[in-house]
PDB file of C-alpha atoms in Angstrom:
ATOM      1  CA  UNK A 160      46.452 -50.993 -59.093  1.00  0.00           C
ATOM      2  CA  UNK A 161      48.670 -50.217 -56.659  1.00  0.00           C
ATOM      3  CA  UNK A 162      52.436 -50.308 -57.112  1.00  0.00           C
ATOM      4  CA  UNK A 163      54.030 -52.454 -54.203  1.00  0.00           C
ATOM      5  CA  UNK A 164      57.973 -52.619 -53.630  1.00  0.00           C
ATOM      6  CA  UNK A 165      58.776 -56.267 -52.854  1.00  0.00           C
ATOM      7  CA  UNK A 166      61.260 -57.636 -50.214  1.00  0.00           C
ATOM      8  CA  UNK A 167      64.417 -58.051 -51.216  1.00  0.00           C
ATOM      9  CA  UNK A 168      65.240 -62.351 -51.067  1.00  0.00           C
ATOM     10  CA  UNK A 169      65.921 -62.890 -47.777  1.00  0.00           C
ATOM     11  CA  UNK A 170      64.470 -59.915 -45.973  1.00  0.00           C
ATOM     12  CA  UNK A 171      60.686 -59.875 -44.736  1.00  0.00           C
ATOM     13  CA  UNK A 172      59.044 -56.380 -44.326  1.00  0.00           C
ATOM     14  CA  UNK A 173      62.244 -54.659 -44.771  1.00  0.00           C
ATOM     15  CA  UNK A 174      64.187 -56.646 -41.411  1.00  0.00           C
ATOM     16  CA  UNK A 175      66.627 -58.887 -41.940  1.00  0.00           C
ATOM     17  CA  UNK A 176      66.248 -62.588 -40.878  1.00  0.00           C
ATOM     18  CA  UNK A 177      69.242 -63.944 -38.496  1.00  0.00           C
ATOM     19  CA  UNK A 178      70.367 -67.604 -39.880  1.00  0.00           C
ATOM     20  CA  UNK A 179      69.876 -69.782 -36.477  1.00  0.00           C
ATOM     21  CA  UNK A 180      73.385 -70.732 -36.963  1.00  0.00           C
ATOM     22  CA  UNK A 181      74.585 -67.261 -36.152  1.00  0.00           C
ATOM     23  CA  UNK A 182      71.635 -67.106 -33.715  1.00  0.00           C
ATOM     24  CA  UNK A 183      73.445 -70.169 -31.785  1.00  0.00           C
ATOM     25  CA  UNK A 184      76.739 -69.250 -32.006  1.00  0.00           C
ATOM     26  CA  UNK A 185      75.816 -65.703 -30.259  1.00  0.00           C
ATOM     27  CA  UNK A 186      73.933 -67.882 -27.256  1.00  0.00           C
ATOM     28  CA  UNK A 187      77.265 -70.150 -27.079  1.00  0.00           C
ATOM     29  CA  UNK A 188      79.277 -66.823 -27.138  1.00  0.00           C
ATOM     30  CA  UNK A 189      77.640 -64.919 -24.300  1.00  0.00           C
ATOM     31  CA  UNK A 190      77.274 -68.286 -21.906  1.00  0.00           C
ATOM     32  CA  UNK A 191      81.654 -68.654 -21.991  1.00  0.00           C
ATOM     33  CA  UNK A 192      81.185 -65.590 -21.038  1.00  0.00           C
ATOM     34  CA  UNK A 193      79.143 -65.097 -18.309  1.00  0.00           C
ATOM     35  CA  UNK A 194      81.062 -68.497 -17.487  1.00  0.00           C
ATOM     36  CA  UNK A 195      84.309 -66.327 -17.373  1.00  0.00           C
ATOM     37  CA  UNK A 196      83.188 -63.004 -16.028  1.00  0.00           C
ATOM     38  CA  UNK A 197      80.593 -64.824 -13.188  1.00  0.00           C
ATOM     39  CA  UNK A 198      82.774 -68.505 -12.846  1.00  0.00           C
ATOM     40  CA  UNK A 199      80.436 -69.065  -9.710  1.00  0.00           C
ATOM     41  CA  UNK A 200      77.271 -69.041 -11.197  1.00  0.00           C
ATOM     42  CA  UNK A 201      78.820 -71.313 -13.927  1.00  0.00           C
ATOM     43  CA  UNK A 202      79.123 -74.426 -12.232  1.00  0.00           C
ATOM     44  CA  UNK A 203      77.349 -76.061  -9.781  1.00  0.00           C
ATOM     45  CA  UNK A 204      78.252 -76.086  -5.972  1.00  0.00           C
ATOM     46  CA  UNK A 205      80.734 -78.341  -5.162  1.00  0.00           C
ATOM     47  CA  UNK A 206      81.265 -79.829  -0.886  1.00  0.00           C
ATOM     48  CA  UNK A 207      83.107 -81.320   0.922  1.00  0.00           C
ATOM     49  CA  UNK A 208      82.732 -82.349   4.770  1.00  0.00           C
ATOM     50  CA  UNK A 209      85.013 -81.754   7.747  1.00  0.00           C
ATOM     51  CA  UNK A 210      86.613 -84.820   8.918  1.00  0.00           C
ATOM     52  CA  UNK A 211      88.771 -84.375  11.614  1.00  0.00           C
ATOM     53  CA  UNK A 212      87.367 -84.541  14.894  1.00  0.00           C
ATOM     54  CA  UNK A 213      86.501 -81.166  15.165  1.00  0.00           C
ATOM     55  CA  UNK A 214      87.190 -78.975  12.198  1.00  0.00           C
ATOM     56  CA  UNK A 215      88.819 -74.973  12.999  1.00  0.00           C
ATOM     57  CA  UNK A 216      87.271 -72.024  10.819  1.00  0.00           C
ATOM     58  CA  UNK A 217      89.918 -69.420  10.644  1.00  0.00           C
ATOM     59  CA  UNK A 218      89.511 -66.052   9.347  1.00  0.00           C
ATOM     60  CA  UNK A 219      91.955 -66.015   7.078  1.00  0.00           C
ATOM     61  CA  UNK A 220      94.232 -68.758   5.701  1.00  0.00           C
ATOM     62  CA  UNK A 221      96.997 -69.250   7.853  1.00  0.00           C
ATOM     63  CA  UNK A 222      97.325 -70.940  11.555  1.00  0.00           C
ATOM     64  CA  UNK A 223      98.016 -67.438  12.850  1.00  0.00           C
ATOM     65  CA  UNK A 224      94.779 -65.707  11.490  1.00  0.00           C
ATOM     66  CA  UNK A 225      91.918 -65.307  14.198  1.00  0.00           C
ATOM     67  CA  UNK A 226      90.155 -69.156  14.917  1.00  0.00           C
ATOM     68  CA  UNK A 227      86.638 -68.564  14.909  1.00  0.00           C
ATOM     69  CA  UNK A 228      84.504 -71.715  15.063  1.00  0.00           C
ATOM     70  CA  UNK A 229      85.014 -75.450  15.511  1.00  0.00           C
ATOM     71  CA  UNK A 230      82.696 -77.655  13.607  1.00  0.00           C
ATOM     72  CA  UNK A 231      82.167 -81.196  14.283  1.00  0.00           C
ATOM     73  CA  UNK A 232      82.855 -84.007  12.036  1.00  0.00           C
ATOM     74  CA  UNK A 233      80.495 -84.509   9.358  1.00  0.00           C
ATOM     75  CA  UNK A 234      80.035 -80.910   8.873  1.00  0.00           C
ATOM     76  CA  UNK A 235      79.317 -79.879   4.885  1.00  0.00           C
ATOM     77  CA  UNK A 236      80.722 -77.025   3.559  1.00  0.00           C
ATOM     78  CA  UNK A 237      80.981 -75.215   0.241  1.00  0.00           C
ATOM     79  CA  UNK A 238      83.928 -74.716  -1.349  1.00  0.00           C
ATOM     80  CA  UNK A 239      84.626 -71.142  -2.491  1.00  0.00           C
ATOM     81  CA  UNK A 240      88.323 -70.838  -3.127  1.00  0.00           C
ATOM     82  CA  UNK A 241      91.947 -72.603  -2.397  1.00  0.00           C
ATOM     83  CA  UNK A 242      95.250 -71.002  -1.792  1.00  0.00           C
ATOM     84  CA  UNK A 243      98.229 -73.195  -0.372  1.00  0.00           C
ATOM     85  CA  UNK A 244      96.925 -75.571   1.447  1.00  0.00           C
ATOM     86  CA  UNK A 245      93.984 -73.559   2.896  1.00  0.00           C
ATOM     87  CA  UNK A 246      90.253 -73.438   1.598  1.00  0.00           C
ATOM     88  CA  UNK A 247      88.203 -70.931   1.282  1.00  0.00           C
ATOM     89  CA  UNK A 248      84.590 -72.357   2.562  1.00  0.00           C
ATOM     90  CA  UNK A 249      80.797 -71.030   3.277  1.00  0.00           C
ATOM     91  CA  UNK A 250      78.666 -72.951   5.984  1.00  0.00           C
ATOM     92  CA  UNK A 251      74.998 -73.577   6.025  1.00  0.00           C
ATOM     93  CA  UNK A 252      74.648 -69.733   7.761  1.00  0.00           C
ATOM     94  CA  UNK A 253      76.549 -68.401   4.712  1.00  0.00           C
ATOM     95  CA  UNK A 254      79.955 -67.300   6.541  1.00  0.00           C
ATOM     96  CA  UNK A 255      82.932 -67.408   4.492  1.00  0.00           C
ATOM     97  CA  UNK A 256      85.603 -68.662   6.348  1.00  0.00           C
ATOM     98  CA  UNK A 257      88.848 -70.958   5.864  1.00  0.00           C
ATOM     99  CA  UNK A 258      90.096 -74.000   6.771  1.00  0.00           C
ATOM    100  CA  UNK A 259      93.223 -76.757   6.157  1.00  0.00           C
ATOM    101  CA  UNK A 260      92.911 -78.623   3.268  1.00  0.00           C
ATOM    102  CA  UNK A 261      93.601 -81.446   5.538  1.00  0.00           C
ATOM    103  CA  UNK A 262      90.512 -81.020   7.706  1.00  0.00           C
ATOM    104  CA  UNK A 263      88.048 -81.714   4.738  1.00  0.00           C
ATOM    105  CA  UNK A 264      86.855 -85.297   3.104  1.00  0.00           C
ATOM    106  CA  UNK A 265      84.630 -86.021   0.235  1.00  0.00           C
ATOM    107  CA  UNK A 266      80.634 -85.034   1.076  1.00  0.00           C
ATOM    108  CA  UNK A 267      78.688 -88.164   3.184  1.00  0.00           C
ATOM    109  CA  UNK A 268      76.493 -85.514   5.087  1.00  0.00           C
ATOM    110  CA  UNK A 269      73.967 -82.795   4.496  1.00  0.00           C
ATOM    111  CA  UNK A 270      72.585 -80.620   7.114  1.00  0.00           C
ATOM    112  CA  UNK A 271      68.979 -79.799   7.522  1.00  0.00           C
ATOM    113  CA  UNK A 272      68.466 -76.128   6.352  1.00  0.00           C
ATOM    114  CA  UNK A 273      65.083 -75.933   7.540  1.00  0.00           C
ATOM    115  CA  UNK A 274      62.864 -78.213   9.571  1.00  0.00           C
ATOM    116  CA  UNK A 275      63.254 -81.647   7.432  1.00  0.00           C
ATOM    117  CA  UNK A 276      60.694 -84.566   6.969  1.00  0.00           C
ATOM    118  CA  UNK A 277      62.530 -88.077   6.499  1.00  0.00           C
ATOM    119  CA  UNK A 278      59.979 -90.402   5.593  1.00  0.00           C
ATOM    120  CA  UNK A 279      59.780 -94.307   4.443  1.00  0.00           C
ATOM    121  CA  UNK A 280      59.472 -93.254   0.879  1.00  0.00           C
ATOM    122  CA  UNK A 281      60.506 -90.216  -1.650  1.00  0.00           C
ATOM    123  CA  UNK A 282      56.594 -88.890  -1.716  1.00  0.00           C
ATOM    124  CA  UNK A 283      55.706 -86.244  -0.193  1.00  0.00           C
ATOM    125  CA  UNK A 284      52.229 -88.021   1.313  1.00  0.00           C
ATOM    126  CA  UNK A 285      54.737 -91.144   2.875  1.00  0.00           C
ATOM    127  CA  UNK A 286      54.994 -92.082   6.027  1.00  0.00           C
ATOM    128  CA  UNK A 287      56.617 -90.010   8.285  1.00  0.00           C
ATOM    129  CA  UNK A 288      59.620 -91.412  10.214  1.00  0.00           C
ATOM    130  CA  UNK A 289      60.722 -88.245  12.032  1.00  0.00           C
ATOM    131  CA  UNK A 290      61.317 -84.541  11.747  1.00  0.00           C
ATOM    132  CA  UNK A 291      64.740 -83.293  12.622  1.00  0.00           C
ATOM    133  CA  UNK A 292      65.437 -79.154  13.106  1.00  0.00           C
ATOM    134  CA  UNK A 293      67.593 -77.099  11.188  1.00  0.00           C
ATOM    135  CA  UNK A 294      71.366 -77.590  12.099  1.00  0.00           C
ATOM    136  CA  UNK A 295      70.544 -81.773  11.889  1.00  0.00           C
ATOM    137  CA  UNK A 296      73.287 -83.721  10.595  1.00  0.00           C
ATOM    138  CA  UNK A 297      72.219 -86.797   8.878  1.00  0.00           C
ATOM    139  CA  UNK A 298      74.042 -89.647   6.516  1.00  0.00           C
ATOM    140  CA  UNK A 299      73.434 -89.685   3.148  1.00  0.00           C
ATOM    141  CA  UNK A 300      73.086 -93.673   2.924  1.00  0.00           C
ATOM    142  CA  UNK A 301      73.526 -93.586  -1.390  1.00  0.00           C
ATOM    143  CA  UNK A 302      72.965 -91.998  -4.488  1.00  0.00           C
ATOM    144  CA  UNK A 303      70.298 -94.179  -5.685  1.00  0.00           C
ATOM    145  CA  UNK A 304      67.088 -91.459  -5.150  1.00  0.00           C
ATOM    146  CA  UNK A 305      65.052 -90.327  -7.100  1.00  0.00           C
ATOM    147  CA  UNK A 306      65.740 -86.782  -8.306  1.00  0.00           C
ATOM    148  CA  UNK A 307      65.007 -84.155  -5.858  1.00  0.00           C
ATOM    149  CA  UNK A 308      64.872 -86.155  -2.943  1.00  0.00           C
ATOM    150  CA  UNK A 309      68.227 -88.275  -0.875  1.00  0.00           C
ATOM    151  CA  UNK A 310      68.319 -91.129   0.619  1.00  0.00           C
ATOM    152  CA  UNK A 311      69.670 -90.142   4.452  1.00  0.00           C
ATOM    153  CA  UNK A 312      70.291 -91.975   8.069  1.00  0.00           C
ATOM    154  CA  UNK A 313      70.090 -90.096  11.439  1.00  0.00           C
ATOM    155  CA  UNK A 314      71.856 -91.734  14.043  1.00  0.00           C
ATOM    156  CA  UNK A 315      69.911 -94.648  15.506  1.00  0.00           C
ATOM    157  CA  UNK A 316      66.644 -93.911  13.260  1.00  0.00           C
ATOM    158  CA  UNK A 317      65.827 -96.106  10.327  1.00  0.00           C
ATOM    159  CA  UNK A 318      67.104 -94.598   6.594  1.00  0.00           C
ATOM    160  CA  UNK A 319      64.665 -92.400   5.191  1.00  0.00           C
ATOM    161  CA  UNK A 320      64.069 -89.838   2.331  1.00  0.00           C
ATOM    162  CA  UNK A 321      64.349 -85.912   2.499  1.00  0.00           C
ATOM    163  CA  UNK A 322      63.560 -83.392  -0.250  1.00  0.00           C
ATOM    164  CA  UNK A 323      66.823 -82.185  -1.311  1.00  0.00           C
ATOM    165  CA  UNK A 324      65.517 -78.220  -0.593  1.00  0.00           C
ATOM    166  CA  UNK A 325      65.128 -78.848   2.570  1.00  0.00           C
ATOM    167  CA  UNK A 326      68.947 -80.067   3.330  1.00  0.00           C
ATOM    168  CA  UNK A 327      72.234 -78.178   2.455  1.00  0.00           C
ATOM    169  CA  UNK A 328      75.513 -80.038   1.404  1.00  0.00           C
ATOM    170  CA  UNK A 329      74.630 -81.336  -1.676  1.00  0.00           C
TER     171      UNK A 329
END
């Protein structure tokens, strides 16, 4: 017979097993992290539209930096940052620009980022009401579809449902 060494109580094969308490608490630990050292990729995005006739996209945030764009009303955009008054924003392009706080409403638009189906129902195989091209602005009517998919108006078309991936602001 041979003479076999056994594991010590709580070790298997000479490793030591990790209690999934401390496992957990070591997940927790490095997601505040990441949360603190990458705070963008810790929340979701968050938009807002322009809503003021025609929104002004500065280059830096004050009324003397360089205006670069005017975006119509309805416009979504991404907020990045805020100092004083100003916001730091990316459009559907992926500029980072700034605007006045005071040029920017609570999200009721999404922009087609691609060439976007609406159709009568949220399936991919419903009818097709029309196609609009990339750049489209169109209503999001309410928040009562089904995930992955919005409920949207374009100006003098019947409401309709678009797949969320193809539309940005949201």
């Amino acid at each position: 017979m041979s003479a076999r060494r056994q594991a010590a109580p709580g070790r298997a094969g000479g490793r030591r097993r990790r209690s999934p308490i401390v496992v957990g608490l070591a997940a927790f630990v490095a997601i505040v992290l990441a949360q603190a050292v990458f705070p963008q990729w810790a929340r979701a995005a968050e938009f807002r539209e322009v809503t003021s006739a025609a929104g002004v996209l500065y280059d830096g945030p004050s009324e003397h930096a360089r205006r670069l764009f005017l975006v119509p009303r309805g416009t979504p955009l991404e907020l990045v940052s805020s100092v004083a008054g100003w916001v730091k924003v990316r459009d559907l392009s992926g500029d980072v620009l700034w605007i006045e706080r005071g040029e920017l409403g609570a999200a009721r638009h999404v922009i087609a980022s691609t060439l976007a189906a609406v159709r009568r129902a949220p399936q991919r195989n419903a009818e097709l009401l029309l196609q609009v091209e990339r750049g489209v602005l169109l209503e999001v009517v309410d928040d009562e579809a089904p995930a992955g998919w919005l409920h949207v108006r374009y100006p003098g078309a019947a409401a309709g449902y678009v797949e969320a991936i193809e539309v940005w602001g949201r």
